[in-house]
PDB file of C-alpha atoms and ligand atoms in Angstrom:
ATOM      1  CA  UNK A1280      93.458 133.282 -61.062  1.00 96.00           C
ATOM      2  CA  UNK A1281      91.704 135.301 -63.400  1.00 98.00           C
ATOM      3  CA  UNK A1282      88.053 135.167 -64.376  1.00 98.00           C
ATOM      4  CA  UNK A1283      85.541 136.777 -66.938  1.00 98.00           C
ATOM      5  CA  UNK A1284      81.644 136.991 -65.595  1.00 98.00           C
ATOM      6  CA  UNK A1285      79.098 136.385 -68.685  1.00 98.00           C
ATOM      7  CA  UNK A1286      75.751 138.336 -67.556  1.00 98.00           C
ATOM      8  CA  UNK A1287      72.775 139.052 -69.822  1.00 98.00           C
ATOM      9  CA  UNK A1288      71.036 141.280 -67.386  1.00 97.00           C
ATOM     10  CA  UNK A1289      70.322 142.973 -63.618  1.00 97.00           C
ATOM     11  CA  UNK A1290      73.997 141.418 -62.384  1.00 98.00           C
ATOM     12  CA  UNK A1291      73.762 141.882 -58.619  1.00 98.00           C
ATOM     13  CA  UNK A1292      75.952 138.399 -58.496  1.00 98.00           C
ATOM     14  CA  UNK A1293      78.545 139.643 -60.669  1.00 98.00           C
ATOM     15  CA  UNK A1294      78.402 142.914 -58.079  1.00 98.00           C
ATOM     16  CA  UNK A1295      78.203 140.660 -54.964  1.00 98.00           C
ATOM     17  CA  UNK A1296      81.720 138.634 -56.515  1.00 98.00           C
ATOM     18  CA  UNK A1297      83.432 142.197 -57.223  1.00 98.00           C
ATOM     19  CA  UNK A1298      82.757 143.331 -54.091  1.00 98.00           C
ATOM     20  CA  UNK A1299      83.649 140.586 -51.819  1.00 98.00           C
ATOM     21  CA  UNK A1300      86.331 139.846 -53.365  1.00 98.00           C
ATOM     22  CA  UNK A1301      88.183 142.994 -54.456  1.00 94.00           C
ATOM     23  CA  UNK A1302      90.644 142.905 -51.615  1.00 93.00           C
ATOM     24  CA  UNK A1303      91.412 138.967 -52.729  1.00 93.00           C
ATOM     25  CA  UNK A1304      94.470 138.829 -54.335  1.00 90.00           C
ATOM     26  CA  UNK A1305      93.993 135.435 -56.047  1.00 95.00           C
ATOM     27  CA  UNK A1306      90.622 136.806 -57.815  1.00 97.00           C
ATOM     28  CA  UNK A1307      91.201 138.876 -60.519  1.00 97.00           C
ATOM     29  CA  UNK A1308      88.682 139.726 -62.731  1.00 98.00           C
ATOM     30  CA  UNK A1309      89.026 140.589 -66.469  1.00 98.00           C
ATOM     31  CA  UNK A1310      86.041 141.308 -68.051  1.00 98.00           C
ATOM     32  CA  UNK A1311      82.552 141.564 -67.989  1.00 98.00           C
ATOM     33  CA  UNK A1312      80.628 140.515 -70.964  1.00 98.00           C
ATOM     34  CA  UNK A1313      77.219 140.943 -72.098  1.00 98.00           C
ATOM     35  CA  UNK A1314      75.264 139.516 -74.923  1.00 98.00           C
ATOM     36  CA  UNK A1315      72.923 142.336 -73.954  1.00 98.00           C
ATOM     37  CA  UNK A1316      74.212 145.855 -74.804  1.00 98.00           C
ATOM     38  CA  UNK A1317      70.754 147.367 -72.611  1.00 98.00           C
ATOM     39  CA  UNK A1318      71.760 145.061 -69.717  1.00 98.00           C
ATOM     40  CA  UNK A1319      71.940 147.117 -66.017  1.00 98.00           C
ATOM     41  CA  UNK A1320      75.193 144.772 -65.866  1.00 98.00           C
ATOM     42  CA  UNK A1321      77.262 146.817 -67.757  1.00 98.00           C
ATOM     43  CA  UNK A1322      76.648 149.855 -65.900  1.00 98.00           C
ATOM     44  CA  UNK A1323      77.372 148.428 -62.657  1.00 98.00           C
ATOM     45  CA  UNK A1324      81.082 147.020 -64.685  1.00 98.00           C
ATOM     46  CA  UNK A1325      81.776 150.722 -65.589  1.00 98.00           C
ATOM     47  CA  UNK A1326      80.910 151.569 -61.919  1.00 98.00           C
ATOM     48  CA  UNK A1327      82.914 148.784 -60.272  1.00 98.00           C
ATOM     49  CA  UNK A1328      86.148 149.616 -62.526  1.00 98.00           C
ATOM     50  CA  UNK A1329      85.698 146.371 -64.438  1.00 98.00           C
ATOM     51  CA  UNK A1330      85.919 146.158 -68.433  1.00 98.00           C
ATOM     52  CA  UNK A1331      82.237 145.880 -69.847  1.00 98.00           C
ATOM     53  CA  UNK A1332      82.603 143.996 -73.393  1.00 98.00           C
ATOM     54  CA  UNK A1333      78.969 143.594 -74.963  1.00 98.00           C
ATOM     55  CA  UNK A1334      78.482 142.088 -78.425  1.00 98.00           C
ATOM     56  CA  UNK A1335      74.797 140.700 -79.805  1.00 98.00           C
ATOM     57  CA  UNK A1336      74.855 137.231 -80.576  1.00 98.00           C
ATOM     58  CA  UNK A1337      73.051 138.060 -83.768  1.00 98.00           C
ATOM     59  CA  UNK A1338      75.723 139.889 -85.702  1.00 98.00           C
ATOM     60  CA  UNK A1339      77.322 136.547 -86.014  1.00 98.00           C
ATOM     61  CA  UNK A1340      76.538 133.908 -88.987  1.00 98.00           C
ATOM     62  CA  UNK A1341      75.831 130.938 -86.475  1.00 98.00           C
ATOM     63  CA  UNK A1342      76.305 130.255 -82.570  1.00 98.00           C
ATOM     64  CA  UNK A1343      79.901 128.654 -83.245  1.00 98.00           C
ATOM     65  CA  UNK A1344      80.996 131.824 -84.846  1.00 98.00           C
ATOM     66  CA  UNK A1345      79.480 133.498 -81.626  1.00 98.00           C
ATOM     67  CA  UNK A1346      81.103 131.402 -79.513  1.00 98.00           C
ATOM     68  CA  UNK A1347      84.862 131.141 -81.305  1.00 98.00           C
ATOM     69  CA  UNK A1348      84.313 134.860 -80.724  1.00 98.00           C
ATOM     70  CA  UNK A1349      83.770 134.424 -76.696  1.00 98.00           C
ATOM     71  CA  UNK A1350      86.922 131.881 -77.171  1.00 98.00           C
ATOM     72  CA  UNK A1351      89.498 134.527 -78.629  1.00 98.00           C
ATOM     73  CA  UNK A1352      88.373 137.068 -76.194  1.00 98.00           C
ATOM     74  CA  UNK A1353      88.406 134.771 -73.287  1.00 98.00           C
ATOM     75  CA  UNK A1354      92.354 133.571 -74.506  1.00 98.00           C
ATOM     76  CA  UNK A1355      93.491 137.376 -75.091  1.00 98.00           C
ATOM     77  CA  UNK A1356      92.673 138.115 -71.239  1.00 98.00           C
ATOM     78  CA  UNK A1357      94.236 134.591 -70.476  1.00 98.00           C
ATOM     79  CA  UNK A1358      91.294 133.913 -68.906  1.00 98.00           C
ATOM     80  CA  UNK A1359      91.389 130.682 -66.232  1.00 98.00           C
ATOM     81  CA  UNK A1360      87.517 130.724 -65.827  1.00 98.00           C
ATOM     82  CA  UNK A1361      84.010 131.701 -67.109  1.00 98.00           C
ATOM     83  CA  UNK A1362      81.245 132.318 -64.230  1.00 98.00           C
ATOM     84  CA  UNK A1363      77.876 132.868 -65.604  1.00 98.00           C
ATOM     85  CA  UNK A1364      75.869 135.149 -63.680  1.00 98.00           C
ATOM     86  CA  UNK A1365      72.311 135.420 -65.221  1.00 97.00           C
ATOM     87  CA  UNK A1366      73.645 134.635 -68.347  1.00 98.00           C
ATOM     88  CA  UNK A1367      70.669 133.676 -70.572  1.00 95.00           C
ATOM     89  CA  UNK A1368      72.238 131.351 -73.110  1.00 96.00           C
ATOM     90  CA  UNK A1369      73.059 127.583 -73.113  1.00 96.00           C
ATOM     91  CA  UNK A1370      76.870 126.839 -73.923  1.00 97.00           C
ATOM     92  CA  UNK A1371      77.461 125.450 -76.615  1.00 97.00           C
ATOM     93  CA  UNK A1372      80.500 122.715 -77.649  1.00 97.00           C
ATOM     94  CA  UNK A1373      82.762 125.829 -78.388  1.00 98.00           C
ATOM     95  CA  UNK A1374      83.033 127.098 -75.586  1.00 98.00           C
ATOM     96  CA  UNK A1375      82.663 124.544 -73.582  1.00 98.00           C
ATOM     97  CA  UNK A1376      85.458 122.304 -75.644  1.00 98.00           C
ATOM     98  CA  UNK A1377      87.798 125.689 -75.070  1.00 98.00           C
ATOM     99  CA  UNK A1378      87.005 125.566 -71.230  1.00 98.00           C
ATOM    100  CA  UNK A1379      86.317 121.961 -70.037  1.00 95.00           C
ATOM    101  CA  UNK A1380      85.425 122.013 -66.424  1.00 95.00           C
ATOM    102  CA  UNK A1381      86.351 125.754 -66.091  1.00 97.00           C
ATOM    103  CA  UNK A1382      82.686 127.229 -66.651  1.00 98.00           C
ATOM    104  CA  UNK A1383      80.994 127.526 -63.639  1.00 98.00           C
ATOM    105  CA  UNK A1384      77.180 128.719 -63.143  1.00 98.00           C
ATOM    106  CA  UNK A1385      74.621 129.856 -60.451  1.00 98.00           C
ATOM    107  CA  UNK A1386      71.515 128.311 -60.084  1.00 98.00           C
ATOM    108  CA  UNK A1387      67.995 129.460 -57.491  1.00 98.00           C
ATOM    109  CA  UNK A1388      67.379 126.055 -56.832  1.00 98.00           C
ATOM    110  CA  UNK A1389      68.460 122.806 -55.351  1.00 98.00           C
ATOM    111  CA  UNK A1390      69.256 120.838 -58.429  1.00 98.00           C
ATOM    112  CA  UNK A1391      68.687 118.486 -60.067  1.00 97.00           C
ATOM    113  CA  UNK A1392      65.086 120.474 -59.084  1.00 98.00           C
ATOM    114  CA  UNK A1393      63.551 123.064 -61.078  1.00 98.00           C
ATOM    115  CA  UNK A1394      65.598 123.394 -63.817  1.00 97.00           C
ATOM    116  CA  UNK A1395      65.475 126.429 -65.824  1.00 95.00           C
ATOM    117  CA  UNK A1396      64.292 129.756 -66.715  1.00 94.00           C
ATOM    118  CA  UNK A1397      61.917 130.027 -63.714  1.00 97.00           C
ATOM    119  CA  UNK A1398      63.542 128.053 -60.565  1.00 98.00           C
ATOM    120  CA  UNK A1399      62.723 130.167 -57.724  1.00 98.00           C
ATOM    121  CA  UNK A1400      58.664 130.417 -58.848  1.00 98.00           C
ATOM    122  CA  UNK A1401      58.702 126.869 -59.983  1.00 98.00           C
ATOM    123  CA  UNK A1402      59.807 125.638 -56.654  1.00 98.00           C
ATOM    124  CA  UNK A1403      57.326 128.174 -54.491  1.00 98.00           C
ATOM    125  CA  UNK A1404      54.171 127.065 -56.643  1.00 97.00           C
ATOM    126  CA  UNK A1405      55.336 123.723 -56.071  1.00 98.00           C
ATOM    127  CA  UNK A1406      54.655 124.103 -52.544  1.00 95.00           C
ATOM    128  CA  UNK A1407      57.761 122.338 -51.602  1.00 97.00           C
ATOM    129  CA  UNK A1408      59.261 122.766 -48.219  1.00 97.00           C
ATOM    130  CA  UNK A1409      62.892 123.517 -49.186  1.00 98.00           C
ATOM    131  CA  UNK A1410      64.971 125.082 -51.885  1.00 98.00           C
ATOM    132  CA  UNK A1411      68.253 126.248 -52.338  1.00 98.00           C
ATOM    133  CA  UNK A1412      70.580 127.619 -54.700  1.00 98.00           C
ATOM    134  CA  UNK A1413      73.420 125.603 -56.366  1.00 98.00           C
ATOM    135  CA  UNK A1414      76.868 126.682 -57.799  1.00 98.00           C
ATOM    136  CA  UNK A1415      77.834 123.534 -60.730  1.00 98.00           C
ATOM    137  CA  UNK A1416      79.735 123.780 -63.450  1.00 98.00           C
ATOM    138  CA  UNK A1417      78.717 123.535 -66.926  1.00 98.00           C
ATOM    139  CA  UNK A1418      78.046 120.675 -69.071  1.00 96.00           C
ATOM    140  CA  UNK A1419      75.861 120.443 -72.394  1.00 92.00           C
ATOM    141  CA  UNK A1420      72.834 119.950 -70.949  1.00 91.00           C
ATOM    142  CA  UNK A1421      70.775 122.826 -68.886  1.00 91.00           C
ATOM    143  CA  UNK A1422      71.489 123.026 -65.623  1.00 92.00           C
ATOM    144  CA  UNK A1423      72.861 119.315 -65.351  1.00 94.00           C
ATOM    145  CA  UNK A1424      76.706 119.749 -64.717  1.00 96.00           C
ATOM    146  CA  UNK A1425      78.834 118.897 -61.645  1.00 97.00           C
ATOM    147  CA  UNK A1426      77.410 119.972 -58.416  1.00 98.00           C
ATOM    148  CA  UNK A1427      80.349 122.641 -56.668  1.00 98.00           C
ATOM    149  CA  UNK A1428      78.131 123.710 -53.411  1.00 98.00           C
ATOM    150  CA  UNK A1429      74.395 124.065 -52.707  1.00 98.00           C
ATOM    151  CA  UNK A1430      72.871 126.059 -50.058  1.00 98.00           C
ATOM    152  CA  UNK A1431      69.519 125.060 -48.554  1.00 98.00           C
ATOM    153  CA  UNK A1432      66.681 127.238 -47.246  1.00 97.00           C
ATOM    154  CA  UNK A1433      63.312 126.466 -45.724  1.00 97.00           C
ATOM    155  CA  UNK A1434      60.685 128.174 -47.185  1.00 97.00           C
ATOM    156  CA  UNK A1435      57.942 129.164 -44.543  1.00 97.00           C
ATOM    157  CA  UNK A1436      54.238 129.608 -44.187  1.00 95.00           C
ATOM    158  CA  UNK A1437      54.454 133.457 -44.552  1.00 97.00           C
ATOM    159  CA  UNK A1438      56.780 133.687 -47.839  1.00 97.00           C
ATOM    160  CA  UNK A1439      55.639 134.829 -50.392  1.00 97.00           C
ATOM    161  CA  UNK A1440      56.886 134.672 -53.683  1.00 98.00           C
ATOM    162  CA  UNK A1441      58.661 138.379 -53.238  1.00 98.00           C
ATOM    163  CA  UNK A1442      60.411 137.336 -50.077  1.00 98.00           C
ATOM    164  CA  UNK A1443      61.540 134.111 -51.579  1.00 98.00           C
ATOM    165  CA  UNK A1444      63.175 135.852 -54.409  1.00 98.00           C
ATOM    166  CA  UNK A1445      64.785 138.298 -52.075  1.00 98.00           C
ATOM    167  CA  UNK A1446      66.271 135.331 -49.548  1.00 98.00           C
ATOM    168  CA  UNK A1447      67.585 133.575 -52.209  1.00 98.00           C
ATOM    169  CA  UNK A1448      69.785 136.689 -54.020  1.00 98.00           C
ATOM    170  CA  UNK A1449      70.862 137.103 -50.119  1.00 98.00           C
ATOM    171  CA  UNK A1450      72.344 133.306 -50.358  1.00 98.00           C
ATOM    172  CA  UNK A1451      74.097 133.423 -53.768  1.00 98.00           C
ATOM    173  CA  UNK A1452      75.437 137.118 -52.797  1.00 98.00           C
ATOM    174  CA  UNK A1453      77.287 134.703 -50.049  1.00 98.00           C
ATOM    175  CA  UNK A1454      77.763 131.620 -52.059  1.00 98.00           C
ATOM    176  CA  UNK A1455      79.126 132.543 -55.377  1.00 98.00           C
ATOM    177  CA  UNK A1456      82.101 134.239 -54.095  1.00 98.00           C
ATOM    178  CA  UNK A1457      82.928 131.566 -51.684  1.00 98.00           C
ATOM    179  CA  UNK A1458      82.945 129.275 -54.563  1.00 98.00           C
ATOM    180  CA  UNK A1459      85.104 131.850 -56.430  1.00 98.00           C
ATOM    181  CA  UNK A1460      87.809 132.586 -53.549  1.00 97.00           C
ATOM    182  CA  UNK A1461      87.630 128.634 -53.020  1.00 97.00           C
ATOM    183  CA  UNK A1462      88.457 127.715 -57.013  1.00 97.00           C
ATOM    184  CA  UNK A1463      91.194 130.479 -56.997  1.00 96.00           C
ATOM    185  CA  UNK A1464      93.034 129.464 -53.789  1.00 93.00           C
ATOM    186  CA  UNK A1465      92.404 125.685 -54.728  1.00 87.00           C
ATOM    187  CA  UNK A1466      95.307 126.107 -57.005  1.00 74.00           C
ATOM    188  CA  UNK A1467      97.870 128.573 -55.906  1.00 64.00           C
TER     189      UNK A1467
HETATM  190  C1  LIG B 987      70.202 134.693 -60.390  1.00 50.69           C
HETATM  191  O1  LIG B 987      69.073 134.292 -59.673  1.00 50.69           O
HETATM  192  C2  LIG B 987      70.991 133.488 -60.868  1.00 50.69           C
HETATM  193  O2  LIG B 987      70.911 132.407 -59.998  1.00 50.69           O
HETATM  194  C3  LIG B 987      70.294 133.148 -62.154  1.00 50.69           C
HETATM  195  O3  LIG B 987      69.994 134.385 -62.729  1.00 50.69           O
HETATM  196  C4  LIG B 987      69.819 135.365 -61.703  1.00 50.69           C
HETATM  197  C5  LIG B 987      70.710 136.527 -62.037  1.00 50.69           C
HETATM  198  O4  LIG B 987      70.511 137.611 -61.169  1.00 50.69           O
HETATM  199  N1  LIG B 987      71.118 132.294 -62.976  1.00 50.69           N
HETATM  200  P1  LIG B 987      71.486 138.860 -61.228  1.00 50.69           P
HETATM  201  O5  LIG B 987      71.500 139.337 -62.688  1.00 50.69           O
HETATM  202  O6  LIG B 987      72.843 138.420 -60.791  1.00 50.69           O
HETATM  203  O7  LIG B 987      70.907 139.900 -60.327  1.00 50.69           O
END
């Protein structure tokens, strides 16, 4: 099964699913684009032996045109599925008409809570007792599609905001490529 990450920035998820899966020999990974050519992501490609492909939305008329762009590239390397990881853009109907059901996303929360740009500080000033993170995959609305698998954690008296963040990368370093292996063995 082959898959191309979409990452706009740091990209330790898209280093956490080379990594772990590199000796799996259902995961094969194509590409890894950013819509950010200053993004640490495409470092960490070059260093991980994956293709880095950045282009800037802007040099593009409209998003469509963007996006019938991330179509053609997507087809050339036969892609089977898209897995955003920190990618900063919604998907629009192009891509998401090309790829129905085969986008998949990571998420620092327990959705449907805290939405968004902001998850992991909107749910600690919250004050709530748990959060999570969430692997779904991608409708048209933000952070809305079908749920794949959440992970819960408690979050204590003595966390701070800092050791939130940090427990929470821990989790999706684990989850996202369990998700992965589980999508590409689900249909060998
Ligand atoms: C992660 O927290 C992910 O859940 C969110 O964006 C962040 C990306 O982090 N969608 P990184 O670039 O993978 O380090």
């Amino acid at each position: 099964m082959k898959f191309a990450v979409f990452a706009s920035g740091n990209g330790s998820n898209f280093q956490a699913l080379v990594e772990t899966l590199k000796e799996n020999y259902s995961v094969e990974f194509s590409f890894l684009f950013s819509d950010n050519k200053d993004a640490y992501v495409l470092e960490r490609a070059e260093q991980l032996g994956i293709k880095p492909i950045t282009m800037n939305p802007k040099n593009f008329e409209n998003k469509t045109l963007y996006e019938e762009y991330l179509t053609k590239l997507c087809i050339e390397y036969d892609v089977d599925y898209i897995l955003l990881a920190g990618y900063m853009r919604i998907v629009g109907e192009t891509l998401l008409g090309a790829f129905p059901n085969r986008i998949v996303n990571i998420h620092p929360s327990l959705l449907p809570d805290f939405k968004g740009a902001h998850a992991i500080e909107d749910a600690f000033n919250a004050g709530v007792e748990k959060t999570g993170v969430t692997v779904h995959f991608v409708d048209n609305g933000v952070d809305t599609g079908p749920i794949i698998d959440q992970w819960e954690i408690d979050i204590l008296s003595e966390d701070t905001l800092k050791s939130l963040e940090e427990k929470i990368h821990q989790i999706e370093h684990k989850i996202y490529p369990k998700v992965v292996k589980e999508l590409a063995e689900q249909e060998e």
